[in-house]
Coordinates of C-alpha atoms and ligand atoms in Angstrom, one line a residue:
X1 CA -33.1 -151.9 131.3
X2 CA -31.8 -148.8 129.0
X3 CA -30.1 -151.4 126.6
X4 CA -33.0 -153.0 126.3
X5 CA -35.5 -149.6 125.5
X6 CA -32.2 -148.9 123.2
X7 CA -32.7 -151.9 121.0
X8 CA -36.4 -151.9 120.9
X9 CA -36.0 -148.1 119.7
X10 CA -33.2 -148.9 116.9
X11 CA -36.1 -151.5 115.8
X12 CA -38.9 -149.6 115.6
X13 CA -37.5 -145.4 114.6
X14 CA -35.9 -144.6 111.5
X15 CA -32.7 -144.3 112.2
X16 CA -32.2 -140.7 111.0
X17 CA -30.2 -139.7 114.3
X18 CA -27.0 -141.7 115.6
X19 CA -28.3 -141.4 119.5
X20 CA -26.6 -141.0 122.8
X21 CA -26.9 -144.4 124.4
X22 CA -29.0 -142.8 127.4
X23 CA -32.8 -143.3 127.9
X24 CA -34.4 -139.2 129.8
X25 CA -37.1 -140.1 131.8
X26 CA -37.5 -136.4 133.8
X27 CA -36.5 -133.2 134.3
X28 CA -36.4 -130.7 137.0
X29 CA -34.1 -127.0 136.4
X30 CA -31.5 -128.0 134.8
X31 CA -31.3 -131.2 135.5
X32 CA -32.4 -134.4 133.9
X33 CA -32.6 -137.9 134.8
X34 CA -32.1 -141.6 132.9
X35 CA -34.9 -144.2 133.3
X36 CA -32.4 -146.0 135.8
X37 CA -32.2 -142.5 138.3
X38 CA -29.2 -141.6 137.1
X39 CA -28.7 -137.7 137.2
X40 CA -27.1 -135.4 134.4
X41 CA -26.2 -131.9 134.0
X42 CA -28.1 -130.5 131.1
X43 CA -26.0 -127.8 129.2
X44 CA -27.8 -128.3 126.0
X45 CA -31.9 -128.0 126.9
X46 CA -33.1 -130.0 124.2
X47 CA -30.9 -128.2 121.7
X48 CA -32.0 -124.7 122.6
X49 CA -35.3 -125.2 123.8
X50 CA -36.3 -125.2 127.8
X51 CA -35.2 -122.1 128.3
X52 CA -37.0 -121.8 131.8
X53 CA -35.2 -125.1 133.0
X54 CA -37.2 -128.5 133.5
X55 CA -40.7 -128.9 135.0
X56 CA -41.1 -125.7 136.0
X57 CA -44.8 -125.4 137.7
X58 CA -45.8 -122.0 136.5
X59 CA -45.4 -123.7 133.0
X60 CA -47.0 -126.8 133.5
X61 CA -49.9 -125.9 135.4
X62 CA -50.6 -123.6 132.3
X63 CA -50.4 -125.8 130.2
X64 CA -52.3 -128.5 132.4
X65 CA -55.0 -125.9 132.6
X66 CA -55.7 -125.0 128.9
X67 CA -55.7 -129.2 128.1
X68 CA -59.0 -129.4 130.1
X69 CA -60.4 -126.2 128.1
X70 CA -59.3 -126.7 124.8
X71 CA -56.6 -127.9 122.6
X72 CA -57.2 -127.4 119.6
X73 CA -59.5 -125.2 116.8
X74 CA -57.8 -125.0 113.7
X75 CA -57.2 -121.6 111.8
X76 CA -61.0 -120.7 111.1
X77 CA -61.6 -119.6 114.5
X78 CA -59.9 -117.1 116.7
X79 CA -58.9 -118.5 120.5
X80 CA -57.4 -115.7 123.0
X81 CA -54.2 -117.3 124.1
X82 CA -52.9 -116.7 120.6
X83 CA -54.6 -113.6 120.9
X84 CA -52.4 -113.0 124.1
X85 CA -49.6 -114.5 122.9
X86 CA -49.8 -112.9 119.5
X87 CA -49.5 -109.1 121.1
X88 CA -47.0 -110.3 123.8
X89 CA -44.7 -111.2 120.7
X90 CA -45.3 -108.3 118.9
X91 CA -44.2 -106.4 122.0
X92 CA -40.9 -108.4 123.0
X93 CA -40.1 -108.4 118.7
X94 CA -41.0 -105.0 118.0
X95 CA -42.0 -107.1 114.8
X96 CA -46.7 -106.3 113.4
X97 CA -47.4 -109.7 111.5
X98 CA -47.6 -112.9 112.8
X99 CA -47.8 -116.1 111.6
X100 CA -47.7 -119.5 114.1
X101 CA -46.0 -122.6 113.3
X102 CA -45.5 -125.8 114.5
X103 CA -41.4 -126.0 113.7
X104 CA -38.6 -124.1 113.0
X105 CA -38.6 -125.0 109.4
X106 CA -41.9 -124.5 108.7
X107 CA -41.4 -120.9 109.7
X108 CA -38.2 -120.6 106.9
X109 CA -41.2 -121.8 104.5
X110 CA -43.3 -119.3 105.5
X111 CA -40.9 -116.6 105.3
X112 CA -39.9 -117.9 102.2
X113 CA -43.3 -117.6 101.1
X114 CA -44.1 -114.5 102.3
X115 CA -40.9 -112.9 100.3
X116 CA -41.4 -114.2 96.7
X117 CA -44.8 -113.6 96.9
X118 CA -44.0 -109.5 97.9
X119 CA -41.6 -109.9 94.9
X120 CA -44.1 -111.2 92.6
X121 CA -46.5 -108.2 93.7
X122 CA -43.7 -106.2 92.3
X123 CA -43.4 -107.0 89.1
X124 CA -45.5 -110.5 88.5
X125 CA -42.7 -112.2 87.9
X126 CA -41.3 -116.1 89.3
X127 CA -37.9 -116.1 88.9
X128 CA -37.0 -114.4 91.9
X129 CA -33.7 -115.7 93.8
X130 CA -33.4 -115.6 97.2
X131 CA -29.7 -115.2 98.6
X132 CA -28.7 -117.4 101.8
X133 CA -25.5 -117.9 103.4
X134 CA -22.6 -120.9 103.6
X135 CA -21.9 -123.4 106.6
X136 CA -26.3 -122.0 107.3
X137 CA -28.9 -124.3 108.8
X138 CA -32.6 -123.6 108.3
X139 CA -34.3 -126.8 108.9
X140 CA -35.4 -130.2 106.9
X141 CA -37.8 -129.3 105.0
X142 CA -37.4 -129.0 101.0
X143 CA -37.7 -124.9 101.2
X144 CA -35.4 -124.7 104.4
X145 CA -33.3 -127.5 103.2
X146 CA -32.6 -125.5 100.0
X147 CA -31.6 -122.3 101.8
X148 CA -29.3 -124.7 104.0
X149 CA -25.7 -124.0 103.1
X150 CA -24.4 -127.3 103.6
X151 CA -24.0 -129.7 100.5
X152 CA -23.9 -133.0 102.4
X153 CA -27.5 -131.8 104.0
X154 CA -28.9 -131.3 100.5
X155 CA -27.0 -133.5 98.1
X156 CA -29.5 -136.6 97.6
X157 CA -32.7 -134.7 97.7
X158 CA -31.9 -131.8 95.0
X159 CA -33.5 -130.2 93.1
X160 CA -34.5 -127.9 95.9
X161 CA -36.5 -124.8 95.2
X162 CA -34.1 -123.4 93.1
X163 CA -32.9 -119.7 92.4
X164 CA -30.8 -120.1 95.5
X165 CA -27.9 -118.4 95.7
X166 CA -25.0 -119.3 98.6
X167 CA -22.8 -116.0 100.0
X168 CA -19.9 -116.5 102.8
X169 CA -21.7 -115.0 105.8
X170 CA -19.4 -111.7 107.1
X171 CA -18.3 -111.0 104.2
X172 CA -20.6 -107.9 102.6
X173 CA -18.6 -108.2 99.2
X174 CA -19.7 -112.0 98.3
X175 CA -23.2 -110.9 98.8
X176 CA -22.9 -108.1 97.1
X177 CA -21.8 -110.3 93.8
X178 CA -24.7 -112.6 94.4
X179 CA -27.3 -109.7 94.0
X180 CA -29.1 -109.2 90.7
X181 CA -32.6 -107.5 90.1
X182 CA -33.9 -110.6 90.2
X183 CA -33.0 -111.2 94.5
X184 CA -36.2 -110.9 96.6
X185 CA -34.3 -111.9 99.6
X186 CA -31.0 -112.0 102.0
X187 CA -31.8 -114.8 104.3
X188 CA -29.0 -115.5 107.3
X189 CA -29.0 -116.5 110.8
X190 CA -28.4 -113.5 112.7
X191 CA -25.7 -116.4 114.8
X192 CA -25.1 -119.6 113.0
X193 CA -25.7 -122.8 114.8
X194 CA -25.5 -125.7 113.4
X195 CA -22.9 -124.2 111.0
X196 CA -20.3 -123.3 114.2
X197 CA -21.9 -120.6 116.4
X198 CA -20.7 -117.3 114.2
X199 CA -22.2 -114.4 115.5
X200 CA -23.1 -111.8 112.6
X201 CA -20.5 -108.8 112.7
X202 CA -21.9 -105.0 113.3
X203 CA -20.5 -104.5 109.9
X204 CA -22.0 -107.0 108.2
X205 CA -25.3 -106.6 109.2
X206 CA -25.5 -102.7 108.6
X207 CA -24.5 -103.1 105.0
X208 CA -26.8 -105.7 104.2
X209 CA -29.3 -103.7 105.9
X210 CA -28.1 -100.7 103.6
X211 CA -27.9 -102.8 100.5
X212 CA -31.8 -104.2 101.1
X213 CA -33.2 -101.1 101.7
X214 CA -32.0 -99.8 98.2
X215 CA -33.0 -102.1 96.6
X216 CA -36.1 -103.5 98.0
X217 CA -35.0 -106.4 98.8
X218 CA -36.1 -108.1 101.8
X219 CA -33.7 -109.0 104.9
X220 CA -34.5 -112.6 106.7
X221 CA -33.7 -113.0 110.0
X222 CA -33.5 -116.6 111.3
X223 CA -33.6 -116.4 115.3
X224 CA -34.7 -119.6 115.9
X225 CA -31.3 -120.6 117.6
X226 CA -29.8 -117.4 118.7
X227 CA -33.4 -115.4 119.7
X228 CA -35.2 -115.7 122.8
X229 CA -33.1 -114.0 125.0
X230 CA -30.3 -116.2 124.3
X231 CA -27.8 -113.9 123.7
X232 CA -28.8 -111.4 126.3
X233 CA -31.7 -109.7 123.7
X234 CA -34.7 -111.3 123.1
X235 CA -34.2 -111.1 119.3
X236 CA -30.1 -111.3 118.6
X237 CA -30.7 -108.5 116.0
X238 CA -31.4 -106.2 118.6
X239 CA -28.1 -105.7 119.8
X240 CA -27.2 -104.4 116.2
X241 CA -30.0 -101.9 115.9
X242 CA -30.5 -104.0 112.2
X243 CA -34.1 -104.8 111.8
X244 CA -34.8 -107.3 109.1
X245 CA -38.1 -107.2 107.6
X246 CA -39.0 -110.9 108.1
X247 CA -38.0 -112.9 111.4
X248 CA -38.2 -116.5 112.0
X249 CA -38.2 -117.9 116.0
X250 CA -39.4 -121.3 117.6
X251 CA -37.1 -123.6 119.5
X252 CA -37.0 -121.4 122.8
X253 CA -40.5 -119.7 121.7
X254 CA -42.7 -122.8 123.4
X255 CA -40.2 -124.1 125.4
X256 CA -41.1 -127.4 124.5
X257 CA -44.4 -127.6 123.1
X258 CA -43.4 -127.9 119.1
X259 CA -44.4 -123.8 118.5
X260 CA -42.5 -121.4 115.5
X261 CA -43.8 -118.4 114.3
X262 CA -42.9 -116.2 110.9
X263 CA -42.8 -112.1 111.8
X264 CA -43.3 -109.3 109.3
X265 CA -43.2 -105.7 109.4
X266 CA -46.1 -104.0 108.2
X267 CA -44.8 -103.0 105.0
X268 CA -44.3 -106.9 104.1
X269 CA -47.6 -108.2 105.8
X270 CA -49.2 -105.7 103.6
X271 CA -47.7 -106.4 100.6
X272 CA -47.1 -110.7 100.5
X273 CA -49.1 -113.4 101.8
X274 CA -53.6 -113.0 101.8
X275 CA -56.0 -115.3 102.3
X276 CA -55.7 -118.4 100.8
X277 CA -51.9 -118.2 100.4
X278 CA -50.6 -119.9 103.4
X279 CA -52.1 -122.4 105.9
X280 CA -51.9 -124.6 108.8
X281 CA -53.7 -127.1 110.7
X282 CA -52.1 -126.9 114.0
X283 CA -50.1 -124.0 113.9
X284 CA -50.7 -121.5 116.7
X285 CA -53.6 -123.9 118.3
X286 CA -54.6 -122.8 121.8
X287 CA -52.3 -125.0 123.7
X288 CA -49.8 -123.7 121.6
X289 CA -50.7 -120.1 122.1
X290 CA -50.9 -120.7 126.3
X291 CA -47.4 -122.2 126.2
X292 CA -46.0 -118.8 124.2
X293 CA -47.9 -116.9 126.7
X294 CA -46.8 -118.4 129.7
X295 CA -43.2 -118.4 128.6
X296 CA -43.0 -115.0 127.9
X297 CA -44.7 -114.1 131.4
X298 CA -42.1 -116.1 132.9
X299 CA -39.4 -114.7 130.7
X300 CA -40.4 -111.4 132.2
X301 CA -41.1 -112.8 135.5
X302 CA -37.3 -114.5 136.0
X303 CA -35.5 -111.1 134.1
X304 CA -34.7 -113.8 131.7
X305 CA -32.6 -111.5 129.5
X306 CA -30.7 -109.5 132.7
X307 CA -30.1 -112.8 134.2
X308 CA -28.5 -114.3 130.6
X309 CA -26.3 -111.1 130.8
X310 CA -25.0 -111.4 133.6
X311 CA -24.0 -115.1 134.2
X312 CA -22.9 -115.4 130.1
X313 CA -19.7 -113.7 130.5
X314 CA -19.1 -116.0 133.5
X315 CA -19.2 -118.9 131.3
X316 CA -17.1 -117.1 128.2
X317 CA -14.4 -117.0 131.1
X318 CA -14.6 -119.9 132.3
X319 CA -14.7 -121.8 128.7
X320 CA -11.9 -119.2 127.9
X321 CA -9.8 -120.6 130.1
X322 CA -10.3 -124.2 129.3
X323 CA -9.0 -122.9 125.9
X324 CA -6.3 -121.9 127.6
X325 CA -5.2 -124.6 129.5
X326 CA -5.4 -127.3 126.7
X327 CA -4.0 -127.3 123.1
X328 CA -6.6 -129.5 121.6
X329 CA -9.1 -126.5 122.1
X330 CA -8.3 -123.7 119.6
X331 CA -10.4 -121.1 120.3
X332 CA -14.2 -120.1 122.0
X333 CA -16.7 -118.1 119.9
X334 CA -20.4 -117.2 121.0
X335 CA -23.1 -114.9 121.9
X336 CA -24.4 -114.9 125.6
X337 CA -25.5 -118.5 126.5
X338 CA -24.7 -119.8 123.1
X339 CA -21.1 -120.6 123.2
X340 CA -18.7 -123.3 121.1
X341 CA -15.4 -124.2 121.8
X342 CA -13.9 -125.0 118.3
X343 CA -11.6 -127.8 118.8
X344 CA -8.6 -129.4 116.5
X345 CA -10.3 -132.5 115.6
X346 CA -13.8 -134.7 116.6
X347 CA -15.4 -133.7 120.0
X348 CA -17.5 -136.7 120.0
X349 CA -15.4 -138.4 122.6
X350 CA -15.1 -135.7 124.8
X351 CA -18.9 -135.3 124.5
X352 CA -19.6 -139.3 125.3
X353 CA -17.1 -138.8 128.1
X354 CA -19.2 -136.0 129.6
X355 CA -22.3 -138.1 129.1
X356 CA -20.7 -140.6 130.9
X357 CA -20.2 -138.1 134.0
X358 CA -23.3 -136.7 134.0
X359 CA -23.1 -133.8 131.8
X360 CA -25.3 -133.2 128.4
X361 CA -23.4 -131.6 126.0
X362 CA -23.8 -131.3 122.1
X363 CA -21.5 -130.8 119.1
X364 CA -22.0 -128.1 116.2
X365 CA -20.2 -129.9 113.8
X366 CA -17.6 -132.4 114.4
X367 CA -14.9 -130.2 115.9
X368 CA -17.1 -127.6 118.0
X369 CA -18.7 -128.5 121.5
X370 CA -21.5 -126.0 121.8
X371 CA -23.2 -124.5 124.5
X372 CA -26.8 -123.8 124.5
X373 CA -27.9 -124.5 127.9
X374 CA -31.3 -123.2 130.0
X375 CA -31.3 -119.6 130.3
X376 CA -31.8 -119.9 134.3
X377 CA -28.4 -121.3 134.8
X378 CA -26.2 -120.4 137.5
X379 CA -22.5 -119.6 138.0
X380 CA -22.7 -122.9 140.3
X381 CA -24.4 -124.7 137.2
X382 CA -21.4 -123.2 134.8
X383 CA -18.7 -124.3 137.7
X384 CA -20.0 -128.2 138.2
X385 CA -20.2 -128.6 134.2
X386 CA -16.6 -126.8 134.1
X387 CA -15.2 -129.0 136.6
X388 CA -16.5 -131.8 134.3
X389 CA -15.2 -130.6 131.3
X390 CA -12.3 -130.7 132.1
X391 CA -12.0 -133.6 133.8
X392 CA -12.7 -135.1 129.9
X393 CA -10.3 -133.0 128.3
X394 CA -7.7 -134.1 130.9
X395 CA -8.7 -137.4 130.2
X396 CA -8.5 -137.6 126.6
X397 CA -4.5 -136.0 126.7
X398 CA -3.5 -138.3 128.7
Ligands
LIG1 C1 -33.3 -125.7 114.6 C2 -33.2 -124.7 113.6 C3 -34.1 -124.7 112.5 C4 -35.1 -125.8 112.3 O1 -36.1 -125.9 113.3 P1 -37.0 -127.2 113.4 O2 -37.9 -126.9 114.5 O3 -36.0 -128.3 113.8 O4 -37.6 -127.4 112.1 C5 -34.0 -123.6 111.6 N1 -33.1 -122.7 111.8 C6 -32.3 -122.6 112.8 C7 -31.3 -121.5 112.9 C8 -32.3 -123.7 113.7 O5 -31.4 -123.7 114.7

C-alpha cells in the first residue's frame, strides 16, 4: 500500500525533496504513525515545528473552533485572535512591532525589507549591503536565498539581491572587515541549523551588538529554528542579554499551521516599513492568529521552557555518551532540545536505519544527525530513542 502512495507521489510532486520511503498518516505526543499502523518515535517534529507534541486537544479544538467562525479576512480588517496573539508575542519577545507571515522565509524578506528601507530613510540611498553569515540558512526565497550562506543553495538561481556580504559566524574580526558605511544590516541565526547546529558564542554576540549600535546598523536575529523555547528561552538571544533590533520566528510559532512573523523594536518600526510598503494576503489571518494564541497559552500552560530545561541536559548526556562509546561520532554540539551529533562521514544510513526501527530522525548536513524533537519530551522519550540509536550505530560498525 505505501509503495504504491510512494510511486503515485514521485508522479505527481516535483521532486525537490529525496523522501523517506514512509507514508504519516497520524500523530499523537510524540508519536506518529505510517498508513499501514506502524508506530515511530518522532525526534524531529516536523523539522522544529510541533512543539506541543501530536494532536494535542487543547490545540485542535481551537483551531476546530475558529474554522466555524472565520478563517480568513485579509489585512484590511482587524480580527482579535491576532489581536491576542499579537500582544501575547510582544510579551514572550520583549520585541513592539509585528508583522505575520505565512513562512519562515517570508519573514527574512520582511526583515530584509524593513532594514534597507530604515537605511534608505537615512540617507536616501540604494546601495545598502546587508552582512550575513557562512554555512547560514534563511529560507528559499530569492531574498532569503541570497542571505543563505551556502553556494550549492544559491548557485543556479544568482543573481540574488545583491550587496550581500558573507562573514564566518563566531568570528567578530571577519565581520568586522565586511562592514563599510554602506552595511544596513548583520543578519545571523542566533544557532545555525541547517548549517550544523552552532550556537552563537557570548562573545560574539556582544560585539556585534557593540559594533551595530555605533554605527547604526541594524542586528537580525533569525529564531526561526532555535526560538520558541527550544533552547530553554523562548527567544535563544535571551540567554545572551543581546537584543537585536529585528527578529524573525515561525516553524514552532503555529505549531503547524504555516505562521512566521517579522519583530521590530520601536525605534525600527518607526523608522522602516509604512503603509503600502509591505503586504500580505494570508499572513496573520484569524486561524492563523488562534493557532499563535493557543500555542503560547499552552506554552505557558505545560512550563514549556522549565520543562525544555530540565530534560535537555538529560539528552546532552545521554548523546554525550554515544559520542563516547563509538569513533564514528566525533563530537555533540547544541542548545537545549536542538542537538547534532557531528559524525566522520554520511549519517544517512544510520538515519534510514532508525526509520526502519521506528525512530524519525533528520540530518543537518550530510555528517550531523540533529535533534529537534517536541518540546514535551520525556527522559523516557530520550531513553527509548537512545536505546535505538545505538542499536544503528552498533549496527553500522559491525
Ligand atoms: C526553516 C528556516 C527558515 C525558512 O523557513 P520556511 O518556513 O521553510 O520558509 C529560515 N531560517 C531558519 C533558521 C530556518 O530554520
Amino acid at each position: 500500500m505505501m509503495q504504491q502512495y510512494i510511486e503515485e507521489a514521485e508522479k505527481a510532486l516535483l521532486h525537490t525533496y529525496n523522501r523517506y520511503q514512509v507514508v504519516l498518516d497520524k500523530g499523537d505526543g510524540v508519536n506518529l504513525y505510517d498508513i499501514e499502523g506502524k508506530r515511530y518515535l518522532d525526534f524531529v517534529s516536523g523539522i522544529a515545528v510541533f512543539a506541543l507534541g501530536y494532536n494535542n486537544k487543547a490545540y485542535n479544538d481551537a483551531l476546530k473552533a475558529q474554522i466555524d467562525k472565520l478563517i480568513h479576512t485579509s489585512n484590511y480588517y482587524y480580527n482579535v485572535p491576532t489581536i491576542e496573539a499579537a500582544k501575547k508575542l510582544k510579551k514572550v519577545s520583549g520585541m513592539d512591532r509585528i508583522f505575520f507571515t505565512n513562512s519562515g522565509a517570508e519573514a527574512v524578506e520582511g526583515a530584509l525589507k524593513a532594514a534597507r528601507k530604515y537605511a534608505y530613510l537615512k540617507d536616501g540611498k540604494t546601495d545598502h549591503e546587508i552582512i550575513a553569515m557562512n554555512h547560514s540558512f534563511h529560507g528559499r526565497t530569492m531574498g532569503a536565498l541570497s542571505v543563505t550562506g551556502n553556494p550549492k543553495y544559491r548557485e543556479a538561481f544568482e543573481p540574488g539581491i545583491g550587496n550581500i556580504k558573507f562573514a564566518e559566524m563566531n568570528d567578530f574580526d571577519s565581520v568586522l572587515a565586511k562592514v563599510t558605511d554602506k552595511t544596513c544590516a548583520i543578519l545571523f541565526e542566533t544557532v545555525q541549523g541547517e548549517g550544523g547546529i552552532y550556537p552563537a558564542t557570548q562573545e560574539f554576540m556582544e560585539k556585534v551588538r557593540a559594533l551595530c549600535d555605533e554605527k547604526d546598523i541594524l542586528l537580525i536575529l533569525d529564531e526561526i529554528q532555535c526560538g520558541m523555547g527550544r533552547t530553554g528561552y523562548m527567544y535563544a538571544w535571551q540567554k545572551y542579554g543581546v537584543k537585536p533590533d529585528i527578529m524573525t520566528t515561525a516553524k514552532a510559532l503555529g505549531c503547524g499551521v504555516p505562521v512566521g512573523a517579522f519583530l521590530m523594536t520601536e525605534k525600527v518600526g518607526q523608522n522602516s516599513l509604512v503603509a503600502g510598503d509591505h503586504g500580505t494576503t494570508y499572513g496573520g489571518n484569524p486561524l492563523a492568529g488562534t493557532a499563535i494564541n493557543k500555542v503560547l497559552d499552552l506554552f505557558e500552560e505545560y512550563n514549556i521552557i522549565e520543562h525544555v530545561r530540565e530534560v535537555a541536559p538529560y539528552l546532552e548526556q545521554k548523546l554525550d555518551g554515544l559520542a563516547a562509546k563509538y569513533d564514528y561520532i566525533l563530537t555533540r554540539r547544541g542548545a537545549g532540545l536542538m542537538q547534532g551529533l557531528v559524525c566522520k562521514g554520511p549519517v544517512s544510513g544510520i538515519i534510514n536505519r532508525a526509520l526502519e526501527k521506528g525512530l524519525i530522525l533528520i540530518n543537518a548536513g550530510t555528517d550531523i544527525i540533529r535533534f529537534v524533537p517536541p518540546l514535551v519530551i520525556t527522559v523516557d522519550n530520550v531513553d527509548e530513542m537512545i536505546e535505538i540509536l545505538d542499536a544503528c550505530f552498533a549496527e553500522c560498525a559491525e
